[in-house]
Amino acid sequence: MKFPYIELLCFCIILGISSAQMRSSEPEPKYCRAAVHELKQYDDETSSGMEIINKNLEKYGVAASLAAWNNVDIIVFPEKGLFPMKMDNMTWFLNYAEDVPHGKKKANPCNDNKFSNSPILRNFSCTAQKYNFFVVATLIDVKECKVHKSCKNRRNKNNCVTDSSDCPDSGYFNFNTLVVFDREGTLVARYYKRHPFTPLEKGISTPKYPERAYFKDGSCSYTTDIGFDFLFNDSFIDIQKRPRTTGVSYGNWWFDHTPLHYFSIPSQQAWSLTNKVTVLSSDVHAPNLASLGSGIYIPGKGAVIYSYNPDGRSKLLISNIPTSKSGAGLDKNALDTKFFYIDDDDTVTELNGEEPRDFKEECGENVLGMNPSSLTDYRCKQTEVQQYTFVKLNRTEDYIEICSNSFCCSLEYQAESMDETFY
């Protein structure tokens, strides 16, 4: 006697198991696709603050559209990209701060009318939703100072004080904030800059209770960083706390310094190679302020695509990035790198080949002065070195030790040549 329904049921179960086995045996993708935007900001003295912000949001939109056309999974925008620096009014942008929810609240400003008065958050959220990729960008989060008997168990500890005298004069905290929106436009991470660059961040608050921020897109997992924080050990600690973290999304407004290590590209590449983690670095393009240099760096290879040229143009850099810390499985062809110029009229031009370099022999403000003639008149900041000891490197291979009292540093190195001067 036959039991057709049982046979059919068995067939379906077996087919289901086989399909599941086939899916589980499929290899995970070896890469995600990332973009970083180096922005030449719109900054017209005749425009209002909101007009400046909207114009720069439009520039973000052009870069986002181009990134979507190239099938990226994540795009990173620079620190304070919406807020050009105004030496005569260093705090102008605080008037355009917005109340940013915690990432754990899973807010979606694009879909929620509650955010109708938060145009920046809504723009970021809708961009992520429209193009179906992660958006990493910065803005200013404003929080009213709240006085409580204890701040220990408060969710919003960073705007809690136990003494009213600890509140800012305005009654509000303003945090330099990096936000991350997922493919649906949902806010999934909020990170406060832990080390504001005091000389140029007047009015920016330092969080008393720094919070790490992590997010994941498929097989790629990230932590976050902003600007000056990168020079401290915090990011490395964040990665150590979650060893499966494969990348750092890094929005920055970098300032090149000489003669020490504070040049954007070599510093960020060294950090990536040392910590064996991908770095997605997006910088403002303002060579006259010593600010330029964006790139994508991966473990074992360093910079796979970068821009470093004071040419006065915005760029979008794209590359595949590994899903593991080893960087395995991505040869030069598999990276599929792209370099685009985005000009002021939104014209897009793809660069094929090496980026030109238009640097002068000198860049130091101590030599050229503090008043550059144009945006492309590149300057670099000067580091005070009176207390430093320098030893010139003469050989192509050597071990050198330098001591000051009982404190010693050593260097072991190899080089193909010593055609340039190194100390």
Tab-separated table of C-alpha atoms in Angstrom:
chain	number	residue	atom	x	y	z
A	1	MET	CA	0.000	0.000	0.000
A	2	LYS	CA	1.378	3.417	-0.957
A	3	PHE	CA	1.243	6.536	1.153
A	4	PRO	CA	1.640	9.365	-1.380
A	5	TYR	CA	1.325	12.161	1.165
A	6	ILE	CA	4.007	10.655	3.381
A	7	GLU	CA	6.283	10.177	0.367
A	8	LEU	CA	5.703	13.781	-0.657
A	9	LEU	CA	6.362	14.984	2.885
A	10	CYS	CA	9.601	12.990	3.088
A	11	PHE	CA	10.676	14.330	-0.287
A	12	CYS	CA	10.072	17.923	0.850
A	13	ILE	CA	11.967	17.389	4.111
A	14	ILE	CA	14.923	15.839	2.282
A	15	LEU	CA	14.864	18.640	-0.291
A	16	GLY	CA	14.741	21.233	2.501
A	17	ILE	CA	17.691	19.645	4.299
A	18	SER	CA	19.685	19.481	1.075
A	19	SER	CA	18.954	23.137	0.308
A	20	ALA	CA	19.998	24.159	3.818
A	21	GLN	CA	23.203	22.161	3.483
A	22	MET	CA	23.914	23.840	0.157
A	23	ARG	CA	23.345	27.286	1.669
A	24	SER	CA	25.519	26.560	4.682
A	25	SER	CA	28.299	25.298	2.454
A	26	GLU	CA	28.339	28.500	0.415
A	27	PRO	CA	31.438	30.516	1.360
A	28	GLU	CA	30.906	33.850	3.067
A	29	PRO	CA	31.855	36.852	0.926
A	30	LYS	CA	35.512	37.768	1.298
A	31	TYR	CA	34.920	41.477	1.093
A	32	CYS	CA	32.627	44.443	1.643
A	33	ARG	CA	32.740	47.523	-0.577
A	34	ALA	CA	33.553	50.881	0.990
A	35	ALA	CA	33.766	54.536	-0.019
A	36	VAL	CA	35.323	57.572	1.676
A	37	HIS	CA	34.642	61.164	0.669
A	38	GLU	CA	37.245	63.927	0.834
A	39	LEU	CA	35.185	67.105	0.770
A	40	LYS	CA	36.053	70.559	-0.486
A	41	GLN	CA	33.489	72.428	1.584
A	42	TYR	CA	31.106	75.065	0.331
A	43	ASP	CA	31.852	78.220	2.311
A	44	ASP	CA	30.428	81.459	0.972
A	45	GLU	CA	30.660	84.420	3.340
A	46	THR	CA	27.408	85.827	1.962
A	47	SER	CA	25.459	82.646	2.778
A	48	SER	CA	23.661	81.970	6.035
A	49	GLY	CA	24.729	79.102	8.264
A	50	MET	CA	21.818	76.922	7.153
A	51	GLU	CA	22.522	77.673	3.494
A	52	ILE	CA	26.133	76.549	3.979
A	53	ILE	CA	25.001	73.331	5.663
A	54	ASN	CA	22.452	72.591	2.930
A	55	LYS	CA	24.991	73.201	0.169
A	56	ASN	CA	27.405	70.779	1.804
A	57	LEU	CA	24.591	68.252	2.261
A	58	GLU	CA	24.024	68.541	-1.482
A	59	LYS	CA	27.707	67.739	-2.002
A	60	TYR	CA	27.269	64.703	0.240
A	61	GLY	CA	24.327	63.712	-1.944
A	62	VAL	CA	26.405	63.790	-5.128
A	63	ALA	CA	29.056	61.593	-3.498
A	64	ALA	CA	26.388	59.221	-2.149
A	65	SER	CA	24.763	58.837	-5.565
A	66	LEU	CA	28.138	58.084	-7.140
A	67	ALA	CA	28.917	55.577	-4.384
A	68	ALA	CA	25.580	53.833	-4.942
A	69	TRP	CA	26.300	53.609	-8.663
A	70	ASN	CA	29.464	51.732	-7.700
A	71	ASN	CA	27.638	49.309	-5.382
A	72	VAL	CA	29.206	50.292	-2.069
A	73	ASP	CA	28.070	48.905	1.278
A	74	ILE	CA	29.284	51.820	3.405
A	75	ILE	CA	30.279	55.448	2.876
A	76	VAL	CA	32.210	57.616	5.359
A	77	PHE	CA	32.015	61.426	5.399
A	78	PRO	CA	34.543	63.733	7.129
A	79	GLU	CA	34.459	65.259	10.588
A	80	LYS	CA	32.516	68.550	10.576
A	81	GLY	CA	32.198	68.299	6.825
A	82	LEU	CA	29.019	70.380	6.984
A	83	PHE	CA	30.637	73.107	9.079
A	84	PRO	CA	33.518	75.035	7.450
A	85	MET	CA	35.934	76.673	9.865
A	86	LYS	CA	35.380	80.386	10.440
A	87	MET	CA	38.265	81.995	12.299
A	88	ASP	CA	36.134	84.997	13.259
A	89	ASN	CA	33.349	82.805	14.684
A	90	MET	CA	34.656	79.412	15.795
A	91	THR	CA	31.352	78.316	17.365
A	92	TRP	CA	28.868	79.318	14.642
A	93	PHE	CA	27.805	75.729	13.973
A	94	LEU	CA	26.572	75.188	17.544
A	95	ASN	CA	23.416	77.032	16.499
A	96	TYR	CA	22.653	74.069	14.220
A	97	ALA	CA	23.176	71.259	16.714
A	98	GLU	CA	20.510	68.545	16.854
A	99	ASP	CA	19.289	66.181	19.557
A	100	VAL	CA	20.767	62.803	18.571
A	101	PRO	CA	19.195	59.677	20.109
A	102	HIS	CA	21.306	56.821	21.414
A	103	GLY	CA	21.978	54.127	18.830
A	104	LYS	CA	20.225	51.570	21.028
A	105	LYS	CA	16.905	53.356	20.504
A	106	LYS	CA	16.925	52.369	16.798
A	107	ALA	CA	15.426	55.676	15.700
A	108	ASN	CA	14.684	56.222	12.009
A	109	PRO	CA	14.577	59.982	11.311
A	110	CYS	CA	13.629	59.444	7.662
A	111	ASN	CA	10.394	57.680	8.634
A	112	ASP	CA	9.582	59.449	11.899
A	113	ASN	CA	7.975	62.905	11.803
A	114	LYS	CA	9.348	63.497	15.285
A	115	PHE	CA	12.588	64.442	13.509
A	116	SER	CA	11.017	67.037	11.211
A	117	ASN	CA	13.088	69.727	12.967
A	118	SER	CA	16.314	67.716	12.629
A	119	PRO	CA	17.230	68.268	8.960
A	120	ILE	CA	20.765	66.882	9.225
A	121	LEU	CA	19.758	63.632	10.914
A	122	ARG	CA	16.876	63.222	8.501
A	123	ASN	CA	19.151	63.774	5.502
A	124	PHE	CA	21.670	61.162	6.668
A	125	SER	CA	18.900	58.672	7.419
A	126	CYS	CA	17.108	59.162	4.097
A	127	THR	CA	20.395	58.914	2.181
A	128	ALA	CA	21.130	55.540	3.783
A	129	GLN	CA	17.605	54.348	3.051
A	130	LYS	CA	17.539	55.668	-0.517
A	131	TYR	CA	20.810	54.061	-1.552
A	132	ASN	CA	20.632	50.950	0.643
A	133	PHE	CA	24.038	51.374	2.285
A	134	PHE	CA	25.500	52.395	5.647
A	135	VAL	CA	26.157	56.111	6.160
A	136	VAL	CA	28.811	57.314	8.615
A	137	ALA	CA	28.882	61.070	9.231
A	138	THR	CA	29.263	63.667	11.966
A	139	LEU	CA	27.202	66.477	13.432
A	140	ILE	CA	26.792	68.204	16.797
A	141	ASP	CA	24.581	66.563	19.427
A	142	VAL	CA	23.047	69.055	21.870
A	143	LYS	CA	21.895	67.857	25.289
A	144	GLU	CA	20.351	69.900	28.081
A	145	CYS	CA	22.363	69.767	31.285
A	146	LYS	CA	20.359	67.867	33.919
A	147	VAL	CA	21.079	68.052	37.662
A	148	HIS	CA	20.469	64.859	39.671
A	149	LYS	CA	21.546	63.518	43.040
A	150	SER	CA	23.421	60.718	41.296
A	151	CYS	CA	24.404	60.088	37.674
A	152	LYS	CA	25.638	56.546	38.200
A	153	ASN	CA	22.671	54.632	36.800
A	154	ARG	CA	21.406	57.232	34.354
A	155	ARG	CA	21.192	56.191	30.703
A	156	ASN	CA	22.283	59.658	29.534
A	157	LYS	CA	25.186	60.072	31.919
A	158	ASN	CA	27.036	62.578	29.766
A	159	ASN	CA	24.504	65.352	30.260
A	160	CYS	CA	23.961	64.542	33.936
A	161	VAL	CA	25.673	66.495	36.728
A	162	THR	CA	25.304	66.474	40.498
A	163	ASP	CA	26.183	70.146	40.904
A	164	SER	CA	24.612	72.882	38.778
A	165	SER	CA	27.966	74.685	38.669
A	166	ASP	CA	29.216	71.859	36.425
A	167	CYS	CA	26.744	72.807	33.699
A	168	PRO	CA	28.039	74.851	30.749
A	169	ASP	CA	27.148	78.534	30.858
A	170	SER	CA	24.590	77.981	28.110
A	171	GLY	CA	22.932	75.172	30.055
A	172	TYR	CA	23.631	72.733	27.220
A	173	PHE	CA	26.341	70.249	26.338
A	174	ASN	CA	27.485	70.102	22.711
A	175	PHE	CA	29.206	66.889	21.644
A	176	ASN	CA	31.138	66.344	18.418
A	177	THR	CA	29.220	63.247	17.355
A	178	LEU	CA	29.656	60.497	14.786
A	179	VAL	CA	26.476	58.703	13.736
A	180	VAL	CA	25.923	55.515	11.751
A	181	PHE	CA	22.751	54.695	9.811
A	182	ASP	CA	22.038	51.239	8.412
A	183	ARG	CA	20.546	50.363	5.027
A	184	GLU	CA	17.014	51.111	6.226
A	185	GLY	CA	17.964	54.530	7.581
A	186	THR	CA	17.938	53.402	11.213
A	187	LEU	CA	20.421	54.988	13.607
A	188	VAL	CA	22.540	52.086	14.883
A	189	ALA	CA	25.499	53.862	16.512
A	190	ARG	CA	26.307	57.179	18.179
A	191	TYR	CA	29.844	58.064	19.229
A	192	TYR	CA	31.045	61.165	21.097
A	193	LYS	CA	34.524	62.456	20.364
A	194	ARG	CA	36.568	61.691	23.466
A	195	HIS	CA	39.416	64.151	22.946
A	196	PRO	CA	38.232	67.454	21.442
A	197	PHE	CA	41.037	69.385	19.753
A	198	THR	CA	40.820	72.217	22.266
A	199	PRO	CA	42.473	75.034	20.244
A	200	LEU	CA	39.886	74.722	17.466
A	201	GLU	CA	36.857	73.213	19.213
A	202	LYS	CA	35.667	75.940	21.497
A	203	GLY	CA	32.230	75.107	22.855
A	204	ILE	CA	32.580	71.353	22.263
A	205	SER	CA	32.007	69.250	25.379
A	206	THR	CA	34.181	66.360	26.538
A	207	PRO	CA	32.113	63.309	27.537
A	208	LYS	CA	32.720	62.265	31.149
A	209	TYR	CA	31.622	58.736	30.328
A	210	PRO	CA	33.025	57.810	26.904
A	211	GLU	CA	31.060	55.105	25.125
A	212	ARG	CA	32.377	52.734	22.501
A	213	ALA	CA	30.358	52.319	19.332
A	214	TYR	CA	30.209	49.224	17.155
A	215	PHE	CA	28.121	48.199	14.185
A	216	LYS	CA	28.035	45.346	11.715
A	217	ASP	CA	27.158	44.978	8.054
A	218	GLY	CA	27.116	41.339	7.022
A	219	SER	CA	30.610	39.933	7.474
A	220	CYS	CA	32.221	43.331	8.119
A	221	SER	CA	32.198	44.701	11.666
A	222	TYR	CA	33.356	48.168	12.664
A	223	THR	CA	34.152	50.464	15.515
A	224	THR	CA	34.223	54.253	15.120
A	225	ASP	CA	36.568	57.170	15.649
A	226	ILE	CA	36.666	60.940	15.175
A	227	GLY	CA	39.607	63.216	14.482
A	228	PHE	CA	42.061	63.700	17.340
A	229	ASP	CA	40.891	60.511	19.108
A	230	PHE	CA	42.874	58.522	16.553
A	231	LEU	CA	46.177	59.622	18.103
A	232	PHE	CA	45.243	58.110	21.454
A	233	ASN	CA	45.071	54.443	22.364
A	234	ASP	CA	41.285	54.338	22.706
A	235	SER	CA	40.561	52.894	19.266
A	236	PHE	CA	43.016	50.071	19.786
A	237	ILE	CA	41.373	49.278	23.137
A	238	ASP	CA	37.952	49.317	21.454
A	239	ILE	CA	39.166	46.733	18.949
A	240	GLN	CA	40.688	44.597	21.686
A	241	LYS	CA	37.350	44.603	23.504
A	242	ARG	CA	35.748	43.053	20.428
A	243	PRO	CA	38.441	41.044	18.640
A	244	ARG	CA	36.174	40.276	15.685
A	245	THR	CA	36.110	43.954	14.734
A	246	THR	CA	37.565	44.216	11.228
A	247	GLY	CA	37.446	47.946	10.542
A	248	VAL	CA	37.436	51.493	11.884
A	249	SER	CA	35.138	54.067	10.274
A	250	TYR	CA	37.048	57.283	10.791
A	251	GLY	CA	35.676	60.745	10.052
A	252	ASN	CA	38.367	63.358	10.625
A	253	TRP	CA	39.518	66.906	10.115
A	254	TRP	CA	43.243	66.250	10.027
A	255	PHE	CA	46.028	68.801	10.455
A	256	ASP	CA	49.415	67.914	8.983
A	257	HIS	CA	52.358	68.618	11.278
A	258	THR	CA	56.087	68.657	10.613
A	259	PRO	CA	58.686	67.360	11.333
A	260	LEU	CA	57.137	64.519	13.319
A	261	HIS	CA	54.723	61.791	12.265
A	262	TYR	CA	51.515	63.779	12.039
A	263	PHE	CA	50.939	63.583	8.285
A	264	SER	CA	47.601	62.001	7.453
A	265	ILE	CA	48.387	59.213	4.980
A	266	PRO	CA	51.530	57.700	6.579
A	267	SER	CA	50.039	57.967	10.089
A	268	GLN	CA	46.796	56.247	9.155
A	269	GLN	CA	48.546	53.599	7.083
A	270	ALA	CA	50.926	52.813	9.944
A	271	TRP	CA	47.979	52.517	12.341
A	272	SER	CA	46.192	50.090	10.027
A	273	LEU	CA	49.261	47.912	9.495
A	274	THR	CA	50.220	47.880	13.179
A	275	ASN	CA	46.755	47.040	14.485
A	276	LYS	CA	45.877	44.696	11.602
A	277	VAL	CA	42.553	46.361	10.935
A	278	THR	CA	40.937	48.155	8.000
A	279	VAL	CA	40.734	51.953	8.289
A	280	LEU	CA	38.195	53.973	6.292
A	281	SER	CA	39.458	57.540	6.609
A	282	SER	CA	37.554	60.569	5.315
A	283	ASP	CA	39.080	64.042	5.634
A	284	VAL	CA	38.075	67.600	4.854
A	285	HIS	CA	39.957	69.082	1.883
A	286	ALA	CA	41.380	72.401	3.098
A	287	PRO	CA	45.111	72.464	2.195
A	288	ASN	CA	45.421	76.088	3.320
A	289	LEU	CA	44.589	74.863	6.838
A	290	ALA	CA	46.963	71.843	6.607
A	291	SER	CA	43.984	69.534	6.070
A	292	LEU	CA	43.946	66.903	3.336
A	293	GLY	CA	44.472	63.198	2.823
A	294	SER	CA	41.837	60.448	2.764
A	295	GLY	CA	42.222	56.757	2.121
A	296	ILE	CA	41.241	53.135	2.554
A	297	TYR	CA	43.841	51.002	4.317
A	298	ILE	CA	43.701	47.253	4.829
A	299	PRO	CA	45.768	44.772	6.878
A	300	GLY	CA	48.933	43.520	5.235
A	301	LYS	CA	48.714	45.997	2.354
A	302	GLY	CA	48.313	49.472	3.828
A	303	ALA	CA	46.835	52.122	1.543
A	304	VAL	CA	45.014	50.450	-1.340
A	305	ILE	CA	43.608	53.768	-2.538
A	306	TYR	CA	44.197	57.267	-1.220
A	307	SER	CA	44.287	60.940	-2.148
A	308	TYR	CA	46.945	63.380	-1.024
A	309	ASN	CA	47.187	66.444	-3.225
A	310	PRO	CA	46.380	70.134	-2.536
A	311	ASP	CA	44.402	70.546	-5.763
A	312	GLY	CA	41.194	72.107	-4.411
A	313	ARG	CA	38.898	69.264	-5.544
A	314	SER	CA	36.550	66.875	-3.765
A	315	LYS	CA	37.166	63.150	-4.224
A	316	LEU	CA	35.399	59.845	-3.749
A	317	LEU	CA	37.610	56.810	-3.142
A	318	ILE	CA	36.203	53.283	-3.390
A	319	SER	CA	37.630	49.833	-2.734
A	320	ASN	CA	36.661	46.357	-1.662
A	321	ILE	CA	37.810	45.642	1.891
A	322	PRO	CA	38.410	42.285	3.604
A	323	THR	CA	36.008	40.648	6.014
A	324	SER	CA	38.910	39.345	8.103
A	325	LYS	CA	41.839	40.964	9.870
A	326	SER	CA	44.307	39.001	7.764
A	327	GLY	CA	43.252	40.759	4.583
A	328	ALA	CA	43.483	37.404	2.819
A	329	GLY	CA	41.677	36.761	-0.437
A	330	LEU	CA	41.974	40.248	-1.886
A	331	ASP	CA	44.644	40.663	-4.535
A	332	LYS	CA	45.074	43.872	-6.503
A	333	ASN	CA	42.417	42.987	-9.072
A	334	ALA	CA	39.923	41.867	-6.426
A	335	LEU	CA	40.149	45.266	-4.710
A	336	ASP	CA	38.439	46.915	-7.709
A	337	THR	CA	39.513	50.409	-6.613
A	338	LYS	CA	37.960	53.570	-8.022
A	339	PHE	CA	39.063	57.214	-7.751
A	340	PHE	CA	36.658	59.997	-8.720
A	341	TYR	CA	36.995	63.779	-8.740
A	342	ILE	CA	33.825	65.733	-7.944
A	343	ASP	CA	34.102	69.365	-9.035
A	344	ASP	CA	32.171	72.391	-7.782
A	345	ASP	CA	29.592	72.071	-10.581
A	346	ASP	CA	29.074	68.384	-9.615
A	347	THR	CA	30.960	67.147	-12.683
A	348	VAL	CA	32.405	63.700	-11.988
A	349	THR	CA	35.687	62.557	-13.538
A	350	GLU	CA	37.322	59.192	-12.957
A	351	LEU	CA	41.082	59.168	-12.455
A	352	ASN	CA	42.933	56.372	-14.192
A	353	GLY	CA	46.493	55.998	-13.012
A	354	GLU	CA	48.472	57.762	-10.308
A	355	GLU	CA	47.215	60.939	-8.669
A	356	PRO	CA	49.508	63.902	-9.457
A	357	ARG	CA	51.270	65.757	-6.650
A	358	ASP	CA	51.291	69.561	-6.611
A	359	PHE	CA	53.330	70.297	-3.499
A	360	LYS	CA	55.863	73.076	-3.101
A	361	GLU	CA	59.260	72.478	-1.545
A	362	GLU	CA	58.214	74.100	1.748
A	363	CYS	CA	54.957	73.861	3.681
A	364	GLY	CA	55.765	75.009	7.224
A	365	GLU	CA	53.827	77.976	8.560
A	366	ASN	CA	57.039	79.105	10.258
A	367	VAL	CA	58.593	79.500	6.780
A	368	LEU	CA	55.650	80.537	4.581
A	369	GLY	CA	53.641	82.462	7.147
A	370	MET	CA	50.108	82.149	8.473
A	371	ASN	CA	48.219	83.728	5.569
A	372	PRO	CA	47.895	81.374	2.581
A	373	SER	CA	46.855	83.073	-0.648
A	374	SER	CA	44.220	80.499	-1.642
A	375	LEU	CA	42.646	77.164	-0.727
A	376	THR	CA	45.377	75.295	-2.615
A	377	ASP	CA	48.248	77.209	-0.958
A	378	TYR	CA	49.195	74.255	1.238
A	379	ARG	CA	50.450	74.818	4.769
A	380	CYS	CA	51.582	72.356	7.435
A	381	LYS	CA	51.631	73.035	11.155
A	382	GLN	CA	54.896	73.242	13.027
A	383	THR	CA	55.636	70.989	15.996
A	384	GLU	CA	57.814	72.409	18.756
A	385	VAL	CA	61.003	70.314	18.834
A	386	GLN	CA	63.307	72.182	21.218
A	387	GLN	CA	63.259	69.327	23.724
A	388	TYR	CA	63.821	66.568	21.146
A	389	THR	CA	67.050	64.773	20.264
A	390	PHE	CA	67.582	63.899	16.594
A	391	VAL	CA	70.028	61.474	14.992
A	392	LYS	CA	70.475	61.396	11.230
A	393	LEU	CA	70.094	57.995	9.554
A	394	ASN	CA	73.119	57.437	7.304
A	395	ARG	CA	73.108	53.711	6.555
A	396	THR	CA	70.556	51.591	4.733
A	397	GLU	CA	70.459	49.219	7.712
A	398	ASP	CA	71.191	49.992	11.346
A	399	TYR	CA	70.219	49.801	15.006
A	400	ILE	CA	70.214	53.111	16.876
A	401	GLU	CA	69.574	53.890	20.527
A	402	ILE	CA	69.033	57.402	21.898
A	403	CYS	CA	68.846	58.234	25.593
A	404	SER	CA	67.853	61.293	27.559
A	405	ASN	CA	68.805	60.835	31.197
A	406	SER	CA	67.401	57.382	31.995
A	407	PHE	CA	64.763	57.329	29.218
A	408	CYS	CA	65.831	55.530	26.036
A	409	CYS	CA	64.319	54.894	22.610
A	410	SER	CA	65.627	52.481	19.994
A	411	LEU	CA	65.155	51.966	16.269
A	412	GLU	CA	66.061	49.020	14.076
A	413	TYR	CA	65.481	49.652	10.377
A	414	GLN	CA	66.191	48.590	6.801
A	415	ALA	CA	65.798	50.703	3.659
A	416	GLU	CA	66.442	50.142	-0.035
A	417	SER	CA	68.230	53.484	-0.264
A	418	MET	CA	68.906	56.648	1.713
A	419	ASP	CA	68.533	59.170	-1.094
A	420	GLU	CA	66.491	61.466	1.139
A	421	THR	CA	67.298	62.841	4.571
A	422	PHE	CA	65.855	60.946	7.523
A	423	TYR	CA	66.222	61.450	11.283
